[in-house]
Every structure is written in structure tokens, then in C-alpha cells.
Coordinates of C-alpha atoms in Angstrom, one line a residue:
Chain A
D19 CA 131.1 101.1 100.6
A20 CA 129.1 102.6 97.4
M21 CA 126.5 105.0 99.7
V22 CA 124.4 107.8 100.0
I23 CA 125.7 111.1 102.4
Q24 CA 124.4 113.8 104.1
N25 CA 126.1 116.3 106.0
P26 CA 125.5 118.0 108.1
R27 CA 124.0 115.0 110.4
Y28 CA 122.0 117.7 112.3
Q29 CA 121.4 121.4 111.6
V30 CA 120.5 123.9 114.1
T31 CA 119.7 127.5 112.3
Q32 CA 117.2 130.6 113.3
F33 CA 113.6 131.4 112.1
G34 CA 114.2 132.9 108.4
K35 CA 117.3 132.2 108.0
P36 CA 118.2 130.6 105.0
V37 CA 120.2 127.0 104.8
T38 CA 121.3 124.7 102.8
L39 CA 121.0 120.6 103.6
S40 CA 123.7 118.8 101.1
C41 CA 123.9 115.3 99.7
S42 CA 126.0 113.6 98.1
Q43 CA 126.2 109.4 96.2
T44 CA 129.0 107.5 95.5
L45 CA 126.8 105.0 94.0
N46 CA 126.0 107.2 90.1
H47 CA 122.1 107.2 90.4
N48 CA 120.1 109.6 88.2
V49 CA 117.6 109.4 90.2
M50 CA 117.5 111.5 93.4
Y51 CA 114.8 112.5 95.7
W52 CA 114.4 114.7 99.2
Y53 CA 112.1 114.0 101.3
Q54 CA 110.7 115.4 104.2
Q55 CA 109.5 113.2 107.7
K56 CA 108.1 115.0 110.9
S57 CA 108.0 113.8 114.2
S58 CA 106.3 110.4 114.4
Q59 CA 105.0 110.0 110.5
A60 CA 106.0 109.2 107.3
P61 CA 109.0 109.8 105.0
K62 CA 106.7 113.1 102.3
L63 CA 108.6 113.4 98.6
L64 CA 110.3 117.1 98.1
F65 CA 111.2 116.8 94.9
H66 CA 113.5 114.4 92.7
Y67 CA 115.8 114.9 89.7
Y68 CA 115.7 112.7 87.0
D69 CA 119.2 113.3 85.7
K70 CA 119.4 117.5 85.7
D71 CA 115.5 117.2 84.8
F72 CA 113.9 118.8 88.2
N73 CA 110.5 117.4 89.2
N74 CA 108.9 119.4 92.3
E75 CA 105.6 117.6 94.8
A76 CA 102.6 120.0 93.7
D77 CA 102.5 120.4 97.0
T78 CA 106.1 121.4 98.1
P79 CA 106.2 125.0 99.5
D80 CA 108.3 127.5 97.2
N81 CA 109.9 127.9 100.3
F82 CA 111.9 124.8 99.2
Q83 CA 114.0 124.9 96.6
S84 CA 116.9 121.9 94.8
R85 CA 119.8 122.1 93.2
R86 CA 122.0 119.8 91.3
P87 CA 125.3 120.9 90.5
N88 CA 126.3 117.3 89.2
T89 CA 125.4 113.8 89.1
S90 CA 127.2 113.2 92.6
F91 CA 125.6 116.1 94.6
C92 CA 122.3 117.4 95.4
F93 CA 121.3 119.9 97.5
L94 CA 118.4 120.9 99.0
D95 CA 118.3 125.3 100.0
I96 CA 115.3 126.3 102.7
R97 CA 115.3 130.0 101.7
S98 CA 113.1 131.5 104.9
P99 CA 112.9 128.9 107.6
G100 CA 109.8 127.9 110.0
L101 CA 109.2 126.0 113.3
G102 CA 107.2 124.3 111.0
D103 CA 110.3 123.4 108.8
A104 CA 111.8 121.6 112.1
A105 CA 112.4 118.1 110.4
M106 CA 114.1 114.8 109.2
Y107 CA 115.4 116.2 105.6
L108 CA 115.9 112.5 103.9
C109 CA 118.1 112.3 100.4
A110 CA 117.6 108.7 98.8
T111 CA 118.9 107.8 95.1
S112 CA 117.7 105.3 93.0
T113 CA 119.0 104.0 89.0
L114 CA 116.9 103.2 85.8
R115 CA 119.5 100.5 85.1
F116 CA 118.1 97.2 83.3
G117 CA 118.1 94.5 85.9
E118 CA 118.4 96.7 88.9
T119 CA 115.6 96.1 91.5
G120 CA 114.1 99.4 91.2
E121 CA 115.0 100.4 95.2
Q122 CA 116.2 103.5 96.9
F123 CA 118.9 104.0 98.9
F124 CA 118.7 106.4 101.7
G125 CA 120.9 108.7 103.7
P126 CA 121.0 109.6 107.2
G127 CA 118.9 112.0 107.3
T128 CA 119.6 115.6 108.3
R129 CA 117.4 116.5 111.4
L130 CA 117.2 120.7 111.6
T131 CA 116.4 122.2 114.3
V132 CA 114.5 126.0 113.1
L133 CA 115.0 128.2 116.9
Chain B
D9 CA 100.1 104.2 93.0
A10 CA 98.2 102.2 94.7
K11 CA 97.0 102.9 98.1
T12 CA 98.6 100.3 101.2
T13 CA 96.9 99.3 104.9
Q14 CA 99.0 97.9 107.5
P15 CA 98.0 97.7 110.6
T16 CA 99.6 100.6 112.8
S17 CA 102.4 97.8 114.9
M18 CA 102.6 94.6 116.3
D19 CA 104.3 92.9 118.9
C20 CA 106.9 89.5 117.6
A21 CA 108.9 87.5 120.7
E22 CA 112.6 87.2 119.7
G23 CA 113.3 84.6 117.5
R24 CA 109.7 84.5 116.2
A25 CA 108.6 85.1 113.3
A26 CA 107.4 88.1 112.7
N27 CA 104.0 87.9 110.2
L28 CA 103.7 91.6 108.7
P29 CA 100.2 92.0 107.0
C30 CA 99.7 94.8 104.0
N31 CA 96.5 94.9 101.7
H32 CA 96.6 96.2 98.6
S33 CA 93.6 96.1 97.4
T34 CA 93.7 99.0 93.9
I35 CA 96.8 97.3 93.0
S36 CA 96.9 97.3 88.9
G37 CA 98.4 95.2 87.3
N38 CA 101.7 96.3 86.8
E39 CA 102.4 97.7 89.9
Y40 CA 105.1 95.6 92.1
V41 CA 104.9 95.4 96.6
Y42 CA 107.8 97.5 98.1
W43 CA 109.1 96.9 101.5
Y44 CA 111.3 99.0 103.3
R45 CA 111.5 99.4 106.7
Q46 CA 113.4 102.3 109.1
I47 CA 115.1 102.0 112.1
H48 CA 115.1 105.0 114.5
S49 CA 116.8 107.7 114.0
Q50 CA 118.1 106.2 111.1
G51 CA 117.6 106.3 107.1
P52 CA 114.7 103.6 105.3
Q53 CA 116.1 100.7 103.7
Y54 CA 114.9 98.5 101.0
I55 CA 113.7 94.9 102.6
I56 CA 112.9 93.0 99.5
H57 CA 109.9 93.4 97.0
G58 CA 107.9 91.4 94.3
L59 CA 105.1 91.5 91.3
K60 CA 103.6 88.0 91.5
N61 CA 105.7 84.9 92.9
N62 CA 106.7 84.8 96.4
E63 CA 110.2 86.4 96.2
T64 CA 112.8 85.4 99.9
N65 CA 116.6 87.2 100.1
E66 CA 118.5 87.4 103.2
M67 CA 117.1 89.7 104.8
A68 CA 112.5 88.5 104.9
S69 CA 110.2 86.3 101.9
L70 CA 107.4 88.5 100.7
I71 CA 104.3 86.4 100.2
I72 CA 101.9 87.9 97.8
T73 CA 98.5 86.7 97.2
E74 CA 97.4 85.4 94.1
D75 CA 94.6 88.1 93.5
R76 CA 97.2 90.2 94.4
K77 CA 95.2 92.0 96.3
S78 CA 97.0 91.5 99.8
S79 CA 101.3 90.7 101.2
T80 CA 102.9 89.8 104.1
L81 CA 106.0 90.0 104.9
I82 CA 108.3 87.4 107.0
L83 CA 111.3 87.7 108.9
P84 CA 111.2 84.4 109.5
H85 CA 113.7 85.3 113.3
A86 CA 113.2 88.6 114.6
T87 CA 115.5 89.8 116.7
L88 CA 115.9 92.9 118.6
R89 CA 117.5 94.5 115.5
D90 CA 114.4 93.5 114.0
T91 CA 112.7 96.6 115.9
A92 CA 111.5 99.3 113.5
V93 CA 108.7 100.9 111.1
Y94 CA 107.7 99.2 108.2
Y95 CA 106.7 99.8 105.0
C96 CA 104.9 99.1 102.5
I97 CA 105.1 100.2 98.6
V98 CA 103.2 99.4 96.2
R99 CA 105.0 101.3 92.8
G100 CA 104.6 101.1 89.2
D101 CA 107.6 100.2 87.7
G102 CA 109.4 102.8 85.8
S103 CA 106.1 105.5 85.8
G104 CA 107.7 108.0 84.3
G105 CA 110.7 106.3 84.7
Y106 CA 110.4 108.9 88.3
Q107 CA 110.0 105.1 90.7
K108 CA 107.6 107.4 93.0
V109 CA 107.3 106.2 96.5
T110 CA 104.8 106.9 98.2
F111 CA 105.0 105.8 102.5
G112 CA 101.8 105.7 104.4
I113 CA 102.0 105.2 107.9
G114 CA 103.7 101.9 108.0
T115 CA 104.0 99.0 111.0
K116 CA 105.5 99.7 114.2
L117 CA 106.8 96.3 115.3
Q118 CA 108.6 96.3 118.6
V119 CA 110.3 92.7 119.4
I120 CA 109.9 91.9 122.9
P121 CA 112.9 90.0 124.5

């Protein structure tokens, strides 16, 4: 089945140690998103790619970076994780093809713990 | 994108209809109403969306008022698996081509046996 896959599902890192979260999709969607969701809060958009065009949200810290080497893969890099970066990180995709519902398809998320 | 207001939480008896309201009084003419839900520890899941007319699919029905300032998501026969946080989102279609979605707090629906 076409889907959005996130690896790993659980990631533990140390304070200040760089970490990379990955997302892949088999939907061939041209838009990919990264959200941060802290406990009991709504998902918050960090940035998104429209094809290779990167779009950062104004309040996304510089500590967060992203790469999209091809249509299928997108990575979230946290350069120096702090305790406040512990959260669920959600990847999503969507397409602009005519006739599509415009919905976003979400992966299961990666839960990041910072020690 | 227009802002939405939803009740923080709701209870519904299993087997009964769950009616989840959403207020979007500042919605503009080209903005759609989308509903997603998020079951605990999972990613959000699309449910339904609409512009003006009422919509129905295999998961739910969406009733939009004539002035489009509010809407109601209806789960016709709620089950325990419908316990989740439900997000009502208003989004301009193709705005800049990026279909950006801004989640509010949502409504935590608890289906009770």
C-alpha cells in the first residue's frame, strides 16, 4: 500500500548531539511537510518542500534543518537538540494534482527523547 | 488561513451519533473546511472536507451552514475506535500551491462504552 514511512519510530539522543529523522513516501507526492508535536499540543508546522523548493516557517528555530534529496525522501536534522526539542515529529505529504482531495497523508511519527 | 474554534472535549455513548461543532466565522469564500483526527500516538488522519455543500463519505458527514461560518462533523455510529482528537481546519485551496495546514487545539472526543 502507498504510504508515508518514518524511521525510527522512537529516537533517543543526548543533549547537544546531532540527530536525523527520516521520512519516505511511496505516494509520489510533490509536497512534503515536517511538523513538531509536543505533549498535549497540536502539530506545529516547521517547514515544507514543494518539489525541491524549501519553505521555512518564520518561527522555526535555526537548529532545525531539512533535506530532500529526491521525491521519495525527506530528512529532519536537529543540529544541537535541547531538552525542549523532545517531541513527536510528524512527516506528511500532499499533492497538487487536479482532482485530488488536497488532504495531507501523515506518517506514524518519530518520538524523540533528549537526555 | 481562517481561525477555528472547537470545544476542548466531548463525550459520546458508543453506537450513538457524535456531533462535533466547529466555528470559523472569518472564513473567506475560497477556503475549504477540512477535518482530521489523531488517535493517540498516531499521525493525524484525514476525514473529510467541503466548501459549501454538505459532504458524506464512508467515515463521516460534514454539515456546513449556509453562511459557512460554522460546520459540524458527524460520526453516525461512534465506536470506541473513534476516540481521538478531532481537528477542524480552514484552508485556502492551492493558496501559493502549498496547501499549508494550521492545526488548532482540536476536540478530544471520548467514546464511552
